[in-house]
PDB file of C-alpha atoms in Angstrom:
ATOM      1  CA  ARG V   1     -28.190  43.112 111.035  1.00  0.00           C
ATOM      2  CA  GLU V   2     -26.744  40.570 109.744  1.00  0.00           C
ATOM      3  CA  ARG V   3     -29.918  39.524 109.930  1.00  0.00           C
ATOM      4  CA  GLU V   4     -31.884  41.946 108.533  1.00  0.00           C
ATOM      5  CA  SER V   5     -29.471  41.601 105.292  1.00  0.00           C
ATOM      6  CA  ARG V   6     -29.524  37.372 105.022  1.00  0.00           C
ATOM      7  CA  ASN V   7     -34.018  37.872 105.440  1.00  0.00           C
ATOM      8  CA  ALA V   8     -33.265  40.735 102.250  1.00  0.00           C
ATOM      9  CA  ARG V   9     -30.902  37.928 100.834  1.00  0.00           C
ATOM     10  CA  PHE V  10     -33.974  35.161 101.604  1.00  0.00           C
ATOM     11  CA  TYR V  11     -37.028  38.108 100.308  1.00  0.00           C
ATOM     12  CA  PHE V  12     -34.548  38.282  97.490  1.00  0.00           C
ATOM     13  CA  HIS V  13     -34.517  35.141  96.408  1.00  0.00           C
ATOM     14  CA  LEU V  14     -38.063  33.891  97.133  1.00  0.00           C
ATOM     15  CA  LEU V  15     -39.300  36.979  94.538  1.00  0.00           C
ATOM     16  CA  CYS V  16     -36.761  36.233  91.611  1.00  0.00           C
ATOM     17  CA  THR V  17     -36.601  32.457  91.713  1.00  0.00           C
ATOM     18  CA  PRO V  18     -40.324  31.912  90.269  1.00  0.00           C
ATOM     19  CA  ARG V  19     -40.247  34.951  88.472  1.00  0.00           C
ATOM     20  CA  ALA V  20     -37.315  33.630  86.186  1.00  0.00           C
ATOM     21  CA  ALA V  21     -39.121  30.415  86.371  1.00  0.00           C
ATOM     22  CA  ILE V  22     -41.909  31.998  84.240  1.00  0.00           C
ATOM     23  CA  ALA V  23     -40.083  33.719  82.255  1.00  0.00           C
ATOM     24  CA  VAL V  24     -38.306  31.126  81.104  1.00  0.00           C
ATOM     25  CA  HIS V  25     -41.867  28.397  80.835  1.00  0.00           C
ATOM     26  CA  ASN V  26     -44.011  31.131  79.103  1.00  0.00           C
ATOM     27  CA  ALA V  27     -42.511  31.042  75.298  1.00  0.00           C
ATOM     28  CA  PRO V  28     -42.885  27.522  75.666  1.00  0.00           C
ATOM     29  CA  GLU V  29     -45.840  27.527  76.998  1.00  0.00           C
ATOM     30  CA  GLY V  30     -47.318  30.147  74.601  1.00  0.00           C
ATOM     31  CA  LEU V  31     -46.504  28.512  71.471  1.00  0.00           C
ATOM     32  CA  ALA V  32     -48.305  25.249  72.611  1.00  0.00           C
ATOM     33  CA  VAL V  33     -51.198  26.914  73.424  1.00  0.00           C
ATOM     34  CA  ALA V  34     -50.259  29.740  70.351  1.00  0.00           C
ATOM     35  CA  ILE V  35     -49.316  26.715  67.664  1.00  0.00           C
ATOM     36  CA  PRO V  36     -52.359  24.946  67.318  1.00  0.00           C
ATOM     37  CA  VAL V  37     -55.016  27.964  67.269  1.00  0.00           C
ATOM     38  CA  PHE V  38     -53.517  28.741  64.723  1.00  0.00           C
ATOM     39  CA  PHE V  39     -52.984  25.440  62.602  1.00  0.00           C
ATOM     40  CA  ALA V  40     -57.467  24.447  63.592  1.00  0.00           C
ATOM     41  CA  THR V  41     -58.081  28.119  62.793  1.00  0.00           C
ATOM     42  CA  LYS V  42     -55.598  28.806  60.265  1.00  0.00           C
ATOM     43  CA  SER V  43     -55.659  32.453  61.908  1.00  0.00           C
ATOM     44  CA  LYS V  44     -52.494  33.991  63.173  1.00  0.00           C
ATOM     45  CA  TRP V  45     -54.810  36.963  65.338  1.00  0.00           C
ATOM     46  CA  LYS V  46     -55.950  33.426  66.905  1.00  0.00           C
ATOM     47  CA  ALA V  47     -53.187  32.777  67.563  1.00  0.00           C
ATOM     48  CA  PHE V  48     -51.707  35.260  69.126  1.00  0.00           C
ATOM     49  CA  TRP V  49     -54.596  36.265  71.301  1.00  0.00           C
ATOM     50  CA  PHE V  50     -55.169  32.873  72.291  1.00  0.00           C
ATOM     51  CA  GLY V  51     -51.257  32.622  72.980  1.00  0.00           C
ATOM     52  CA  THR V  52     -51.716  35.890  75.208  1.00  0.00           C
ATOM     53  CA  LEU V  53     -55.065  35.120  77.110  1.00  0.00           C
ATOM     54  CA  SER V  54     -53.200  32.106  78.223  1.00  0.00           C
ATOM     55  CA  GLY V  55     -50.348  34.292  79.276  1.00  0.00           C
ATOM     56  CA  LEU V  56     -53.227  36.101  81.333  1.00  0.00           C
ATOM     57  CA  ALA V  57     -53.633  33.138  83.182  1.00  0.00           C
ATOM     58  CA  GLU V  58     -50.068  34.143  85.965  1.00  0.00           C
ATOM     59  CA  PRO V  59     -50.936  37.778  86.815  1.00  0.00           C
ATOM     60  CA  ALA V  60     -54.240  37.073  87.449  1.00  0.00           C
ATOM     61  CA  ALA V  61     -54.472  34.751  90.236  1.00  0.00           C
ATOM     62  CA  GLY V  62     -51.469  36.698  91.406  1.00  0.00           C
ATOM     63  CA  GLY V  63     -53.637  39.208  92.156  1.00  0.00           C
ATOM     64  CA  ILE V  64     -55.852  37.295  93.860  1.00  0.00           C
ATOM     65  CA  GLY V  65     -52.564  35.905  95.861  1.00  0.00           C
ATOM     66  CA  TRP V  66     -52.199  39.032  96.953  1.00  0.00           C
ATOM     67  CA  ALA V  67     -55.475  40.529  97.985  1.00  0.00           C
ATOM     68  CA  ILE V  68     -55.728  36.780  99.817  1.00  0.00           C
ATOM     69  CA  LEU V  69     -52.019  38.709 101.621  1.00  0.00           C
ATOM     70  CA  ALA V  70     -53.500  41.680 101.609  1.00  0.00           C
ATOM     71  CA  ALA V  71     -56.115  40.269 104.338  1.00  0.00           C
ATOM     72  CA  THR V  72     -54.139  38.908 106.005  1.00  0.00           C
ATOM     73  CA  SER V  73     -51.278  39.428 108.383  1.00  0.00           C
ATOM     74  CA  ALA V  74     -47.501  40.030 107.015  1.00  0.00           C
ATOM     75  CA  ASP V  75     -46.548  38.597 110.303  1.00  0.00           C
ATOM     76  CA  ASP V  76     -48.489  35.607 109.751  1.00  0.00           C
ATOM     77  CA  ILE V  77     -45.994  34.581 106.677  1.00  0.00           C
ATOM     78  CA  ASN V  78     -43.121  33.123 107.835  1.00  0.00           C
ATOM     79  CA  GLU V  79     -40.617  30.312 105.927  1.00  0.00           C
ATOM     80  CA  VAL V  80     -42.993  27.814 106.869  1.00  0.00           C
ATOM     81  CA  THR V  81     -45.225  29.465 105.338  1.00  0.00           C
ATOM     82  CA  TYR V  82     -43.841  29.025 102.317  1.00  0.00           C
ATOM     83  CA  ALA V  83     -42.619  25.926 102.357  1.00  0.00           C
ATOM     84  CA  ILE V  84     -45.565  24.612 102.367  1.00  0.00           C
ATOM     85  CA  LEU V  85     -47.098  27.189  99.287  1.00  0.00           C
ATOM     86  CA  PHE V  86     -44.215  26.086  97.246  1.00  0.00           C
ATOM     87  CA  SER V  87     -43.892  22.113  97.637  1.00  0.00           C
ATOM     88  CA  LEU V  88     -47.934  22.623  96.760  1.00  0.00           C
ATOM     89  CA  VAL V  89     -47.703  24.166  93.555  1.00  0.00           C
ATOM     90  CA  SER V  90     -45.322  22.006  92.630  1.00  0.00           C
ATOM     91  CA  GLY V  91     -46.173  18.658  93.287  1.00  0.00           C
ATOM     92  CA  MET V  92     -49.238  20.116  91.047  1.00  0.00           C
ATOM     93  CA  MET V  93     -47.180  20.949  88.363  1.00  0.00           C
ATOM     94  CA  VAL V  94     -45.070  17.510  88.134  1.00  0.00           C
ATOM     95  CA  TYR V  95     -48.570  15.603  88.437  1.00  0.00           C
ATOM     96  CA  ILE V  96     -49.652  17.610  85.593  1.00  0.00           C
ATOM     97  CA  CYS V  97     -46.166  16.826  83.623  1.00  0.00           C
ATOM     98  CA  PHE V  98     -46.755  13.202  84.859  1.00  0.00           C
ATOM     99  CA  ARG V  99     -50.297  12.655  84.471  1.00  0.00           C
ATOM    100  CA  GLU V 100     -51.268  15.098  81.092  1.00  0.00           C
ATOM    101  CA  LEU V 101     -48.288  16.718  79.409  1.00  0.00           C
ATOM    102  CA  LEU V 102     -45.911  13.426  79.177  1.00  0.00           C
ATOM    103  CA  PRO V 103     -48.666  11.044  78.157  1.00  0.00           C
ATOM    104  CA  THR V 104     -50.117  13.295  75.144  1.00  0.00           C
ATOM    105  CA  ALA V 105     -46.743  13.906  74.078  1.00  0.00           C
ATOM    106  CA  THR V 106     -45.374  10.182  73.987  1.00  0.00           C
ATOM    107  CA  GLY V 107     -49.113   9.952  72.246  1.00  0.00           C
ATOM    108  CA  TYR V 108     -47.212  11.829  69.518  1.00  0.00           C
ATOM    109  CA  ASP V 109     -43.980  10.017  69.263  1.00  0.00           C
ATOM    110  CA  PRO V 110     -45.072   6.852  70.038  1.00  0.00           C
ATOM    111  CA  LYS V 111     -41.002   6.238  68.929  1.00  0.00           C
ATOM    112  CA  ASP V 112     -39.714   9.155  70.955  1.00  0.00           C
ATOM    113  CA  LYS V 113     -38.147  10.780  68.718  1.00  0.00           C
ATOM    114  CA  TYR V 114     -37.692  13.732  69.365  1.00  0.00           C
ATOM    115  CA  MET V 115     -39.832  13.904  73.098  1.00  0.00           C
ATOM    116  CA  SER V 116     -37.297  12.525  75.793  1.00  0.00           C
ATOM    117  CA  LYS V 117     -34.860  14.845  73.622  1.00  0.00           C
ATOM    118  CA  ALA V 118     -37.080  17.524  73.753  1.00  0.00           C
ATOM    119  CA  LEU V 119     -37.856  16.472  77.551  1.00  0.00           C
ATOM    120  CA  PHE V 120     -34.341  16.506  78.804  1.00  0.00           C
ATOM    121  CA  LEU V 121     -33.370  19.630  77.052  1.00  0.00           C
ATOM    122  CA  GLY V 122     -36.139  21.596  79.130  1.00  0.00           C
ATOM    123  CA  MET V 123     -34.141  20.361  82.554  1.00  0.00           C
ATOM    124  CA  LEU V 124     -30.533  21.660  81.052  1.00  0.00           C
ATOM    125  CA  VAL V 125     -31.919  24.616  80.419  1.00  0.00           C
ATOM    126  CA  MET V 126     -34.032  24.777  84.144  1.00  0.00           C
ATOM    127  CA  ALA V 127     -31.747  23.491  85.752  1.00  0.00           C
ATOM    128  CA  VAL V 128     -28.641  26.356  83.776  1.00  0.00           C
ATOM    129  CA  SER V 129     -30.928  29.048  84.598  1.00  0.00           C
ATOM    130  CA  LEU V 130     -31.519  27.836  88.556  1.00  0.00           C
ATOM    131  CA  MET V 131     -27.938  27.601  89.177  1.00  0.00           C
ATOM    132  CA  LEU V 132     -27.266  30.637  87.007  1.00  0.00           C
ATOM    133  CA  PHE V 133     -30.081  33.546  89.636  1.00  0.00           C
ATOM    134  CA  LYS V 134     -27.928  31.201  92.031  1.00  0.00           C
ATOM    135  CA  ALA V 135     -24.993  32.267  90.876  1.00  0.00           C
ATOM    136  CA  GLN V 136     -25.603  36.390  91.760  1.00  0.00           C
TER     137      GLN V 136
END
């Protein structure tokens, strides 16, 4: 009985932590897509639709992941599998940040008037959201 309770908490945490992180980052991601489109086209509708379209990548990938998992036995998925998948994804995200996002931000703010402050504010928001989530 205790093992079932521990497993339920593990899977609840596994389900909700990525959802919370995705929810927190979707607003700035949408803005990062929509604002350049708006300034390039002067169309609020194009900016809205491109921002919305970029946000649909996550549910589409979730559907692909679900299809892959549905084709396999649920018994094949264990904590090691999750550890490998999350490690791969986090490695990709860190690589994109260091290779693309931070150099681009530095290019737009060469005197570092805003970039470092925004970087640490983003880290703080994520840290606080994860701490609040774990407190539940």
